[in-house]
Coordinates of C-alpha atoms in Angstrom, one line a residue:
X59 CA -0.2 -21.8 4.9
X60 CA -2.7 -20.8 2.6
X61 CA -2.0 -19.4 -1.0
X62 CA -5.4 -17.3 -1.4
X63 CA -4.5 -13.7 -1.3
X64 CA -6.9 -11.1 0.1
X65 CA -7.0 -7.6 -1.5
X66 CA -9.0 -4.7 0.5
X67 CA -8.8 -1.1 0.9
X68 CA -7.8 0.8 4.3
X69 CA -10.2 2.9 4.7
X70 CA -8.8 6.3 6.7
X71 CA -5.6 7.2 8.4
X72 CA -5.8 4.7 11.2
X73 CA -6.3 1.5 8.7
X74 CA -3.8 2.8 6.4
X75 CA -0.8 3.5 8.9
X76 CA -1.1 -0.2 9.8
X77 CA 1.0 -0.7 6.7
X78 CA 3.6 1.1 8.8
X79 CA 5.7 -2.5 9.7
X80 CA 5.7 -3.5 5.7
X81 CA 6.8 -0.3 4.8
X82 CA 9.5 -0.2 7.4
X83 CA 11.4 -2.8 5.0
X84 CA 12.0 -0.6 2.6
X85 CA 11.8 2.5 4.3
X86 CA 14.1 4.7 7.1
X87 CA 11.2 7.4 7.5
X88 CA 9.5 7.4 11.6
X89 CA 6.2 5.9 12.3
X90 CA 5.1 9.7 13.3
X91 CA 6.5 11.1 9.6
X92 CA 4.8 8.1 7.7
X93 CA 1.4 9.2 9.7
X94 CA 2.0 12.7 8.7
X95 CA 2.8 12.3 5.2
X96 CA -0.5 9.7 5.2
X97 CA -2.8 12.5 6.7
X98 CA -1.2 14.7 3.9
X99 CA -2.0 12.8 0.9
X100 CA -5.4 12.2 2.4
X101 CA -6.4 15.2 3.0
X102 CA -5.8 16.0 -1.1
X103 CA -8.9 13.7 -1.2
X104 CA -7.8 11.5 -4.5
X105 CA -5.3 9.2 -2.6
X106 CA -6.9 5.4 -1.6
X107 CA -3.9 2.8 -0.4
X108 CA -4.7 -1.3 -0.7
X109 CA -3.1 -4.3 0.7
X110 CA -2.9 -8.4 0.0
X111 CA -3.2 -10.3 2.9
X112 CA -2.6 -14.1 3.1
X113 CA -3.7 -15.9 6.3
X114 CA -4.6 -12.5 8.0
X115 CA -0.8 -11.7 7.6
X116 CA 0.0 -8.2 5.6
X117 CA 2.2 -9.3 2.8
X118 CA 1.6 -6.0 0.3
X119 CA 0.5 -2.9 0.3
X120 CA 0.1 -0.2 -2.5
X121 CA -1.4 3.6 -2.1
X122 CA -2.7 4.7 -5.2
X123 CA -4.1 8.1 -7.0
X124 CA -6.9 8.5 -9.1
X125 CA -7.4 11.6 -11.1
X126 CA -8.9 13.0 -14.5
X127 CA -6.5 14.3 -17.2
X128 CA -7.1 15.8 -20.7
X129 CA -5.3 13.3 -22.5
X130 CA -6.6 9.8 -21.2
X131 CA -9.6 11.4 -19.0
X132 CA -10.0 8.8 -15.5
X133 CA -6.7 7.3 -14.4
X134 CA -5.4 5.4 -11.4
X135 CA -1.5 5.8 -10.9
X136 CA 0.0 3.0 -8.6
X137 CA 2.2 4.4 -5.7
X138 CA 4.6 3.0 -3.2
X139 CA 4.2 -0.8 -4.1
X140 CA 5.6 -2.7 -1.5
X141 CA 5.8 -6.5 -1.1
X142 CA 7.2 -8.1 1.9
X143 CA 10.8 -9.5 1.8
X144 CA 10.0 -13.0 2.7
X145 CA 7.0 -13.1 0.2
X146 CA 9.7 -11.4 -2.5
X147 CA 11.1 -14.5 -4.0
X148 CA 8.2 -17.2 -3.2
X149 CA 6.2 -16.3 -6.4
X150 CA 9.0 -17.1 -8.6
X151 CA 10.0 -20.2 -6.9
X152 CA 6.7 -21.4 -7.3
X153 CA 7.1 -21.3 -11.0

């Protein structure tokens, strides 16, 4: 197994629910209600969601928000970081 992790965006509702699995580790919500809520936060237009891959195997996943606010002008606010349970402890073994 490799160690190189791949980071790319899911681009639109179909890419993104494919994060579905992951998220069902931490998570009791449907298949159908995570697709809504996605569709949701996508149609607010400022809502992008990433995920690490290693070997072509989804192992993270994070949605994230980007916005513009008087005090600290751009931001990006991290949202719904999940990593997957067998991947949980093998970063601090490793040290």
């Amino acid at each position: 197994m490799s160690d190189e992790v791949i980071i790319r965006q899911l681009v639109g509702l179909d890419q993104t629910i494919t994060i579905f699995p992951l998220y069902s580790q931490v998570s009791r919500l449907s298949e159908a209600v995570v697709c809504q809520r996605l569709a949701a936060m996508f149609a607010e237009g400022n809502y992008r969601c990433i995920a690490a891959y290693i070997d072509k195997r989804m192992v993270g996943a994070s949605g994230f928000w980007t916005g513009t606010q008087l005090w600290c002008g751009k931001y990006i606010e991290a949202d719904n970081v999940v990593v997957d349970n067998a991947m949980r402890s093998r970063a601090s073994a490793a040290r």
